[in-house]
PDB file of C-alpha atoms in Angstrom:
ATOM      1  CA  MET A   1       6.054 173.086 -55.976  1.00 61.00           C
ATOM      2  CA  SER A   2       9.830 173.367 -56.521  1.00 70.00           C
ATOM      3  CA  SER A   3       9.857 170.062 -58.402  1.00 75.00           C
ATOM      4  CA  ASN A   4       7.186 171.382 -60.784  1.00 87.00           C
ATOM      5  CA  ILE A   5       9.209 174.535 -61.445  1.00 93.00           C
ATOM      6  CA  LEU A   6      12.307 172.478 -62.170  1.00 95.00           C
ATOM      7  CA  SER A   7      10.433 169.965 -64.331  1.00 93.00           C
ATOM      8  CA  ASP A   8       8.891 172.722 -66.422  1.00 94.00           C
ATOM      9  CA  ARG A   9      12.271 174.353 -66.907  1.00 96.00           C
ATOM     10  CA  ILE A  10      13.894 171.070 -67.961  1.00 96.00           C
ATOM     11  CA  VAL A  11      11.135 170.409 -70.503  1.00 95.00           C
ATOM     12  CA  LEU A  12      11.771 173.871 -71.908  1.00 95.00           C
ATOM     13  CA  GLU A  13      15.529 173.243 -72.121  1.00 96.00           C
ATOM     14  CA  LEU A  14      15.149 169.869 -73.810  1.00 95.00           C
ATOM     15  CA  LYS A  15      13.484 171.523 -76.833  1.00 93.00           C
ATOM     16  CA  GLY A  16      11.864 168.275 -77.868  1.00 94.00           C
ATOM     17  CA  ARG A  17      15.032 166.193 -77.622  1.00 94.00           C
ATOM     18  CA  GLU A  18      15.025 162.767 -76.031  1.00 94.00           C
ATOM     19  CA  PRO A  19      16.762 162.912 -72.607  1.00 93.00           C
ATOM     20  CA  GLU A  20      19.052 160.015 -73.520  1.00 92.00           C
ATOM     21  CA  VAL A  21      20.788 162.096 -76.234  1.00 94.00           C
ATOM     22  CA  VAL A  22      21.090 165.363 -74.324  1.00 97.00           C
ATOM     23  CA  TYR A  23      24.648 166.205 -73.311  1.00 97.00           C
ATOM     24  CA  ASP A  24      24.344 169.726 -71.930  1.00 97.00           C
ATOM     25  CA  ILE A  25      21.735 171.617 -69.949  1.00 98.00           C
ATOM     26  CA  THR A  26      21.396 175.123 -68.523  1.00 98.00           C
ATOM     27  CA  LEU A  27      19.176 175.692 -65.490  1.00 97.00           C
ATOM     28  CA  ASP A  28      20.485 179.125 -64.457  1.00 98.00           C
ATOM     29  CA  ASN A  29      18.178 181.300 -62.308  1.00 97.00           C
ATOM     30  CA  CYS A  30      15.542 178.589 -61.912  1.00 97.00           C
ATOM     31  CA  LYS A  31      14.664 179.336 -58.293  1.00 95.00           C
ATOM     32  CA  VAL A  32      14.582 176.063 -56.340  1.00 95.00           C
ATOM     33  CA  THR A  33      16.393 174.864 -53.222  1.00 94.00           C
ATOM     34  CA  THR A  34      16.934 171.261 -54.350  1.00 94.00           C
ATOM     35  CA  LEU A  35      16.953 169.294 -57.607  1.00 95.00           C
ATOM     36  CA  GLU A  36      13.979 167.114 -56.771  1.00 94.00           C
ATOM     37  CA  GLY A  37      12.275 166.112 -60.008  1.00 92.00           C
ATOM     38  CA  PHE A  38      15.463 165.984 -62.064  1.00 96.00           C
ATOM     39  CA  PRO A  39      14.960 163.200 -64.667  1.00 95.00           C
ATOM     40  CA  ALA A  40      17.146 160.138 -64.176  1.00 95.00           C
ATOM     41  CA  GLU A  41      17.165 159.747 -67.980  1.00 96.00           C
ATOM     42  CA  LEU A  42      19.505 162.745 -68.247  1.00 96.00           C
ATOM     43  CA  ASN A  43      22.406 160.582 -67.136  1.00 95.00           C
ATOM     44  CA  LYS A  44      24.449 161.268 -70.289  1.00 97.00           C
ATOM     45  CA  LEU A  45      25.049 164.911 -69.398  1.00 98.00           C
ATOM     46  CA  ARG A  46      28.599 166.182 -69.802  1.00 98.00           C
ATOM     47  CA  VAL A  47      28.006 169.888 -69.171  1.00 98.00           C
ATOM     48  CA  MET A  48      25.603 171.371 -66.631  1.00 98.00           C
ATOM     49  CA  SER A  49      25.122 174.986 -65.592  1.00 98.00           C
ATOM     50  CA  ALA A  50      23.040 175.598 -62.454  1.00 98.00           C
ATOM     51  CA  LEU A  51      24.115 179.041 -61.307  1.00 97.00           C
ATOM     52  CA  ASN A  52      22.011 181.348 -59.134  1.00 98.00           C
ATOM     53  CA  MET A  53      19.292 178.787 -58.466  1.00 97.00           C
ATOM     54  CA  GLY A  54      19.280 179.080 -54.667  1.00 97.00           C
ATOM     55  CA  LEU A  55      20.434 175.493 -54.144  1.00 97.00           C
ATOM     56  CA  ASN A  56      21.210 174.341 -50.599  1.00 95.00           C
ATOM     57  CA  ASN A  57      22.116 170.789 -51.648  1.00 96.00           C
ATOM     58  CA  LEU A  58      21.930 168.358 -54.564  1.00 96.00           C
ATOM     59  CA  ASP A  59      18.978 166.297 -53.329  1.00 96.00           C
ATOM     60  CA  GLY A  60      17.179 164.794 -56.313  1.00 95.00           C
ATOM     61  CA  LEU A  61      20.151 164.865 -58.665  1.00 96.00           C
ATOM     62  CA  PRO A  62      20.744 161.414 -60.191  1.00 96.00           C
ATOM     63  CA  THR A  63      24.233 160.016 -60.631  1.00 97.00           C
ATOM     64  CA  LEU A  64      25.842 161.664 -63.669  1.00 98.00           C
ATOM     65  CA  PRO A  65      28.922 159.545 -64.408  1.00 97.00           C
ATOM     66  CA  GLU A  66      29.826 161.401 -67.623  1.00 98.00           C
ATOM     67  CA  LEU A  67      29.499 164.943 -66.270  1.00 98.00           C
ATOM     68  CA  SER A  68      32.824 166.748 -66.699  1.00 98.00           C
ATOM     69  CA  MET A  69      31.862 170.423 -66.362  1.00 98.00           C
ATOM     70  CA  LEU A  70      29.645 171.714 -63.552  1.00 98.00           C
ATOM     71  CA  ASP A  71      28.790 175.299 -62.669  1.00 98.00           C
ATOM     72  CA  LEU A  72      27.145 175.739 -59.244  1.00 98.00           C
ATOM     73  CA  SER A  73      28.141 179.374 -58.741  1.00 98.00           C
ATOM     74  CA  ASP A  74      25.980 181.840 -56.795  1.00 98.00           C
ATOM     75  CA  ASN A  75      24.086 179.256 -54.782  1.00 98.00           C
ATOM     76  CA  LYS A  76      24.045 178.436 -51.045  1.00 97.00           C
ATOM     77  CA  MET A  77      26.173 175.288 -51.032  1.00 97.00           C
ATOM     78  CA  HIS A  78      28.477 174.385 -48.159  1.00 96.00           C
ATOM     79  CA  ASP A  79      28.455 170.564 -48.197  1.00 96.00           C
ATOM     80  CA  PHE A  80      29.923 168.710 -51.166  1.00 97.00           C
ATOM     81  CA  VAL A  81      29.652 165.048 -50.201  1.00 97.00           C
ATOM     82  CA  GLN A  82      26.659 164.640 -52.534  1.00 97.00           C
ATOM     83  CA  LEU A  83      28.522 166.318 -55.366  1.00 97.00           C
ATOM     84  CA  VAL A  84      31.323 163.764 -55.196  1.00 98.00           C
ATOM     85  CA  GLU A  85      28.862 160.877 -55.023  1.00 97.00           C
ATOM     86  CA  LYS A  86      26.662 162.044 -57.893  1.00 97.00           C
ATOM     87  CA  CYS A  87      29.285 163.615 -60.170  1.00 98.00           C
ATOM     88  CA  PRO A  88      32.419 161.516 -59.617  1.00 98.00           C
ATOM     89  CA  ASN A  89      34.184 162.453 -62.858  1.00 98.00           C
ATOM     90  CA  VAL A  90      33.917 166.218 -62.805  1.00 98.00           C
ATOM     91  CA  GLU A  91      37.008 167.929 -64.214  1.00 98.00           C
ATOM     92  CA  HIS A  92      35.965 171.600 -64.185  1.00 98.00           C
ATOM     93  CA  LEU A  93      34.030 172.865 -61.174  1.00 98.00           C
ATOM     94  CA  ASN A  94      32.773 176.380 -60.460  1.00 98.00           C
ATOM     95  CA  LEU A  95      31.702 177.027 -56.852  1.00 98.00           C
ATOM     96  CA  CYS A  96      32.009 180.820 -56.830  1.00 98.00           C
ATOM     97  CA  GLY A  97      29.602 182.729 -54.613  1.00 98.00           C
ATOM     98  CA  ASN A  98      28.582 179.934 -52.244  1.00 98.00           C
ATOM     99  CA  LEU A  99      28.961 179.509 -48.453  1.00 98.00           C
ATOM    100  CA  ILE A 100      32.477 178.081 -48.316  1.00 98.00           C
ATOM    101  CA  LYS A 101      34.360 179.393 -45.287  1.00 97.00           C
ATOM    102  CA  THR A 102      36.972 176.792 -44.358  1.00 97.00           C
ATOM    103  CA  ILE A 103      39.397 174.399 -46.024  1.00 97.00           C
ATOM    104  CA  ASP A 104      37.650 171.491 -44.298  1.00 97.00           C
ATOM    105  CA  THR A 105      34.508 172.242 -46.317  1.00 97.00           C
ATOM    106  CA  LEU A 106      36.430 171.274 -49.446  1.00 98.00           C
ATOM    107  CA  LYS A 107      37.750 167.943 -48.142  1.00 98.00           C
ATOM    108  CA  PRO A 108      35.212 165.829 -50.100  1.00 98.00           C
ATOM    109  CA  LEU A 109      36.633 167.262 -53.328  1.00 98.00           C
ATOM    110  CA  GLN A 110      39.817 165.264 -52.696  1.00 97.00           C
ATOM    111  CA  ASN A 111      37.904 162.290 -54.050  1.00 98.00           C
ATOM    112  CA  LEU A 112      37.289 163.904 -57.436  1.00 98.00           C
ATOM    113  CA  SER A 113      40.289 162.234 -59.030  1.00 97.00           C
ATOM    114  CA  LYS A 114      39.890 164.051 -62.370  1.00 98.00           C
ATOM    115  CA  LEU A 115      39.344 167.538 -60.956  1.00 98.00           C
ATOM    116  CA  ALA A 116      41.600 169.915 -62.891  1.00 98.00           C
ATOM    117  CA  THR A 117      40.112 173.394 -62.414  1.00 98.00           C
ATOM    118  CA  LEU A 118      38.292 174.851 -59.412  1.00 98.00           C
ATOM    119  CA  ASP A 119      36.861 178.352 -59.003  1.00 98.00           C
ATOM    120  CA  LEU A 120      36.066 179.708 -55.530  1.00 98.00           C
ATOM    121  CA  PHE A 121      35.797 183.482 -55.973  1.00 97.00           C
ATOM    122  CA  LYS A 122      33.235 185.298 -53.780  1.00 98.00           C
ATOM    123  CA  ASN A 123      33.566 182.787 -50.928  1.00 98.00           C
ATOM    124  CA  ASP A 124      34.857 183.683 -47.461  1.00 98.00           C
ATOM    125  CA  ILE A 125      37.574 181.056 -47.817  1.00 98.00           C
ATOM    126  CA  VAL A 126      39.532 183.221 -50.265  1.00 98.00           C
ATOM    127  CA  GLU A 127      40.287 185.673 -47.422  1.00 97.00           C
ATOM    128  CA  LEU A 128      42.302 183.086 -45.495  1.00 97.00           C
ATOM    129  CA  PRO A 129      46.047 183.938 -45.390  1.00 96.00           C
ATOM    130  CA  SER A 130      47.252 180.675 -46.935  1.00 96.00           C
ATOM    131  CA  TYR A 131      44.140 179.942 -48.971  1.00 97.00           C
ATOM    132  CA  ARG A 132      45.810 179.013 -52.244  1.00 98.00           C
ATOM    133  CA  ALA A 133      48.596 176.932 -50.733  1.00 97.00           C
ATOM    134  CA  ASP A 134      46.121 175.064 -48.525  1.00 98.00           C
ATOM    135  CA  VAL A 135      43.763 174.228 -51.418  1.00 98.00           C
ATOM    136  CA  PHE A 136      46.587 172.936 -53.613  1.00 98.00           C
ATOM    137  CA  ALA A 137      47.884 170.886 -50.677  1.00 98.00           C
ATOM    138  CA  LEU A 138      44.409 169.454 -50.095  1.00 98.00           C
ATOM    139  CA  ILE A 139      43.878 168.555 -53.766  1.00 98.00           C
ATOM    140  CA  PRO A 140      47.364 167.776 -55.160  1.00 97.00           C
ATOM    141  CA  HIS A 141      46.097 166.850 -58.636  1.00 97.00           C
ATOM    142  CA  LEU A 142      44.359 170.215 -59.075  1.00 98.00           C
ATOM    143  CA  LYS A 143      45.911 172.185 -61.949  1.00 97.00           C
ATOM    144  CA  TYR A 144      44.224 175.574 -61.638  1.00 98.00           C
ATOM    145  CA  LEU A 145      42.598 177.424 -58.771  1.00 98.00           C
ATOM    146  CA  ASP A 146      40.628 180.534 -59.742  1.00 98.00           C
ATOM    147  CA  GLY A 147      42.228 180.371 -63.193  1.00 97.00           C
ATOM    148  CA  VAL A 148      45.832 180.337 -61.919  1.00 97.00           C
ATOM    149  CA  ASP A 149      48.230 177.424 -61.330  1.00 97.00           C
ATOM    150  CA  LYS A 150      50.523 176.825 -58.358  1.00 95.00           C
ATOM    151  CA  GLU A 151      53.234 179.021 -59.840  1.00 95.00           C
ATOM    152  CA  GLY A 152      50.837 181.904 -60.425  1.00 94.00           C
ATOM    153  CA  ARG A 153      50.508 181.413 -64.188  1.00 95.00           C
ATOM    154  CA  ASP A 154      47.163 182.088 -65.819  1.00 95.00           C
ATOM    155  CA  MET A 155      45.336 179.204 -67.439  1.00 92.00           C
ATOM    156  CA  GLU A 156      45.670 179.155 -71.224  1.00 83.00           C
ATOM    157  CA  VAL A 157      43.106 177.763 -73.639  1.00 71.00           C
ATOM    158  CA  SER A 158      45.923 175.690 -75.135  1.00 62.00           C
ATOM    159  CA  ASP A 159      46.247 173.874 -71.802  1.00 60.00           C
ATOM    160  CA  MET A 160      42.973 172.077 -72.521  1.00 59.00           C
ATOM    161  CA  ASP A 161      43.211 168.843 -74.455  1.00 55.00           C
ATOM    162  CA  ASP A 162      41.009 167.900 -77.420  1.00 54.00           C
ATOM    163  CA  GLU A 163      38.562 165.939 -75.291  1.00 53.00           C
ATOM    164  CA  GLU A 164      37.979 168.908 -72.989  1.00 55.00           C
ATOM    165  CA  GLU A 165      37.400 171.190 -75.968  1.00 55.00           C
ATOM    166  CA  ASP A 166      34.837 168.697 -77.268  1.00 56.00           C
ATOM    167  CA  ASP A 167      33.042 168.913 -73.910  1.00 54.00           C
ATOM    168  CA  LEU A 168      33.014 172.701 -74.167  1.00 51.00           C
ATOM    169  CA  SER A 169      31.420 172.478 -77.593  1.00 49.00           C
ATOM    170  CA  LEU A 170      28.298 170.788 -76.251  1.00 50.00           C
ATOM    171  CA  GLY A 171      26.507 174.101 -75.829  1.00 44.00           C
ATOM    172  CA  THR A 172      25.507 174.306 -79.489  1.00 39.00           C
ATOM    173  CA  GLU A 173      21.776 174.679 -79.834  1.00 41.00           C
ATOM    174  CA  ASP A 174      20.969 172.196 -82.596  1.00 41.00           C
ATOM    175  CA  SER A 175      23.873 169.762 -82.382  1.00 37.00           C
ATOM    176  CA  PHE A 176      21.892 166.816 -81.070  1.00 35.00           C
ATOM    177  CA  SER A 177      18.411 167.180 -82.514  1.00 37.00           C
ATOM    178  CA  ASP A 178      18.595 164.275 -84.970  1.00 40.00           C
ATOM    179  CA  GLU A 179      21.668 162.346 -83.918  1.00 41.00           C
ATOM    180  CA  SER A 180      22.377 159.356 -81.729  1.00 39.00           C
ATOM    181  CA  ALA A 181      25.000 159.449 -79.007  1.00 38.00           C
ATOM    182  CA  GLU A 182      27.365 157.256 -81.034  1.00 42.00           C
ATOM    183  CA  ASP A 183      27.074 159.503 -84.084  1.00 43.00           C
ATOM    184  CA  VAL A 184      27.855 162.575 -82.021  1.00 37.00           C
ATOM    185  CA  GLU A 185      31.067 161.080 -80.651  1.00 42.00           C
ATOM    186  CA  ASP A 186      32.346 160.617 -84.214  1.00 42.00           C
ATOM    187  CA  GLU A 187      31.801 164.222 -85.265  1.00 39.00           C
ATOM    188  CA  ASP A 188      33.890 167.343 -84.782  1.00 39.00           C
ATOM    189  CA  LEU A 189      31.685 169.930 -83.104  1.00 39.00           C
ATOM    190  CA  GLU A 190      32.625 173.411 -84.253  1.00 36.00           C
ATOM    191  CA  THR A 191      31.172 175.756 -81.671  1.00 34.00           C
ATOM    192  CA  SER A 192      32.774 176.003 -78.256  1.00 37.00           C
ATOM    193  CA  ILE A 193      31.331 177.686 -75.189  1.00 38.00           C
ATOM    194  CA  GLY A 194      34.758 178.272 -73.705  1.00 39.00           C
ATOM    195  CA  LEU A 195      36.164 179.529 -77.132  1.00 39.00           C
ATOM    196  CA  ALA A 196      33.108 181.397 -78.369  1.00 40.00           C
ATOM    197  CA  TYR A 197      34.619 184.783 -77.749  1.00 36.00           C
ATOM    198  CA  LEU A 198      37.659 183.880 -79.889  1.00 39.00           C
ATOM    199  CA  GLN A 199      35.487 182.615 -82.723  1.00 42.00           C
ATOM    200  CA  THR A 200      33.245 185.699 -82.514  1.00 39.00           C
ATOM    201  CA  SER A 201      36.256 187.989 -82.630  1.00 40.00           C
ATOM    202  CA  LYS A 202      37.650 186.141 -85.640  1.00 42.00           C
ATOM    203  CA  ALA A 203      34.292 186.267 -87.414  1.00 44.00           C
ATOM    204  CA  LEU A 204      33.982 189.995 -86.823  1.00 41.00           C
ATOM    205  CA  ASN A 205      37.458 190.576 -88.218  1.00 43.00           C
ATOM    206  CA  GLU A 206      36.672 188.541 -91.311  1.00 45.00           C
ATOM    207  CA  GLU A 207      33.389 190.413 -91.730  1.00 44.00           C
ATOM    208  CA  ASP A 208      35.178 193.751 -91.547  1.00 43.00           C
ATOM    209  CA  LYS A 209      37.649 192.602 -94.174  1.00 40.00           C
ATOM    210  CA  SER A 210      34.872 191.413 -96.476  1.00 40.00           C
ATOM    211  CA  GLU A 211      33.135 194.764 -96.158  1.00 43.00           C
ATOM    212  CA  ASP A 212      36.313 196.692 -96.819  1.00 39.00           C
ATOM    213  CA  TYR A 213      37.304 194.670 -99.850  1.00 31.00           C
ATOM    214  CA  GLU A 214      34.892 194.272-102.778  1.00 38.00           C
ATOM    215  CA  PRO A 215      36.396 192.865-105.997  1.00 34.00           C
ATOM    216  CA  ASN A 216      34.247 194.976-108.361  1.00 42.00           C
ATOM    217  CA  LYS A 217      35.066 198.139-106.499  1.00 42.00           C
ATOM    218  CA  ALA A 218      38.717 197.197-106.434  1.00 40.00           C
ATOM    219  CA  GLN A 219      38.803 196.614-110.202  1.00 43.00           C
ATOM    220  CA  ASN A 220      36.920 199.825-110.953  1.00 47.00           C
ATOM    221  CA  GLY A 221      39.177 201.725-108.603  1.00 47.00           C
ATOM    222  CA  SER A 222      42.254 200.318-110.335  1.00 45.00           C
ATOM    223  CA  ALA A 223      40.881 201.291-113.741  1.00 47.00           C
ATOM    224  CA  ASN A 224      40.077 204.794-112.511  1.00 50.00           C
ATOM    225  CA  VAL A 225      43.563 205.213-111.113  1.00 43.00           C
ATOM    226  CA  GLU A 226      45.056 204.023-114.406  1.00 50.00           C
ATOM    227  CA  ASN A 227      42.883 206.458-116.401  1.00 50.00           C
ATOM    228  CA  GLU A 228      43.841 209.296-114.122  1.00 50.00           C
ATOM    229  CA  GLU A 229      47.521 208.427-114.515  1.00 49.00           C
ATOM    230  CA  ASN A 230      47.116 208.360-118.304  1.00 52.00           C
ATOM    231  CA  GLU A 231      45.391 211.742-118.243  1.00 51.00           C
ATOM    232  CA  VAL A 232      48.131 213.241-116.097  1.00 46.00           C
ATOM    233  CA  SER A 233      50.785 211.768-118.412  1.00 49.00           C
ATOM    234  CA  THR A 234      48.996 213.146-121.483  1.00 48.00           C
ATOM    235  CA  ASN A 235      48.626 216.569-119.921  1.00 50.00           C
ATOM    236  CA  GLN A 236      52.258 216.550-118.942  1.00 51.00           C
ATOM    237  CA  ASP A 237      53.305 215.591-122.503  1.00 52.00           C
ATOM    238  CA  ASN A 238      51.060 218.279-123.969  1.00 49.00           C
ATOM    239  CA  GLY A 239      52.505 220.785-121.561  1.00 50.00           C
ATOM    240  CA  LYS A 240      56.041 219.848-122.505  1.00 47.00           C
ATOM    241  CA  ARG A 241      55.271 220.153-126.228  1.00 50.00           C
ATOM    242  CA  GLY A 242      53.668 223.544-125.629  1.00 49.00           C
ATOM    243  CA  ILE A 243      56.703 224.777-123.722  1.00 43.00           C
ATOM    244  CA  LYS A 244      59.004 223.466-126.473  1.00 46.00           C
ATOM    245  CA  ARG A 245      57.058 225.259-129.208  1.00 47.00           C
ATOM    246  CA  LYS A 246      57.024 228.484-127.197  1.00 45.00           C
ATOM    247  CA  HIS A 247      60.781 228.197-126.593  1.00 47.00           C
ATOM    248  CA  GLU A 248      61.459 227.665-130.305  1.00 48.00           C
ATOM    249  CA  ALA A 249      59.295 230.636-131.206  1.00 45.00           C
ATOM    250  CA  ASP A 250      61.087 232.888-128.736  1.00 47.00           C
ATOM    251  CA  ASN A 251      64.478 231.901-130.115  1.00 48.00           C
ATOM    252  CA  ALA A 252      63.511 232.365-133.756  1.00 48.00           C
ATOM    253  CA  GLY A 253      64.604 235.476-135.585  1.00 49.00           C
ATOM    254  CA  PRO A 254      62.239 238.276-136.655  1.00 47.00           C
ATOM    255  CA  ASP A 255      61.934 236.879-140.153  1.00 48.00           C
ATOM    256  CA  THR A 256      60.941 233.488-138.856  1.00 42.00           C
ATOM    257  CA  LYS A 257      58.217 234.945-136.651  1.00 42.00           C
ATOM    258  CA  MET A 258      56.731 236.780-139.633  1.00 38.00           C
TER     259      MET A 258
END
């Protein structure tokens, strides 16, 4: 039954694409305990999100040698031997909200030689007194734990190299509908999952500016201001001439007035 649920969800996520040219997949909230029924043809995946599925293990998951970003948050995982075997090149791993209680539970992750970022929030392990020091000692090549490095500095987007940003961009909806894998590698993908909020903010700012500034309105406004200035200048000149004439009349003798 679980395999049917997963299979149906995967078909939905493929959106008619051939599995061999699919590079990202989202299975969030698909309630299964294992990944039995996961197609072996999806072995080109680079990004996979499987949060809040109820997973106890990774049974059924084929080897994904190109997977670099994996989100398994809010599941029931406590054994990661399978993860290392099936996803040996993961660089960014989210295990928040699982059943991780001890440092020993994380020992298999030592073998993920490319692991750069690891998130463990909402696990009992984070309550241990020397949690951070112990994790960095266990995985010396790890750069960031829970978004912070060994020195306590927050991770910056600029810390990611171009290849990692390309991996983040694989969440675009229509990027791979009519392209081969080789063609995709030669293109610059514009939309980034990890940078979407920056792009959205920039777009909103540009939209506000475009709404505030309209060339026709600006030209009309300039003309109106110029006309108003001319009118004020004319009125001022007329006023000055009127004052001058009145002053001359007041200073004229009685004969002149008559």
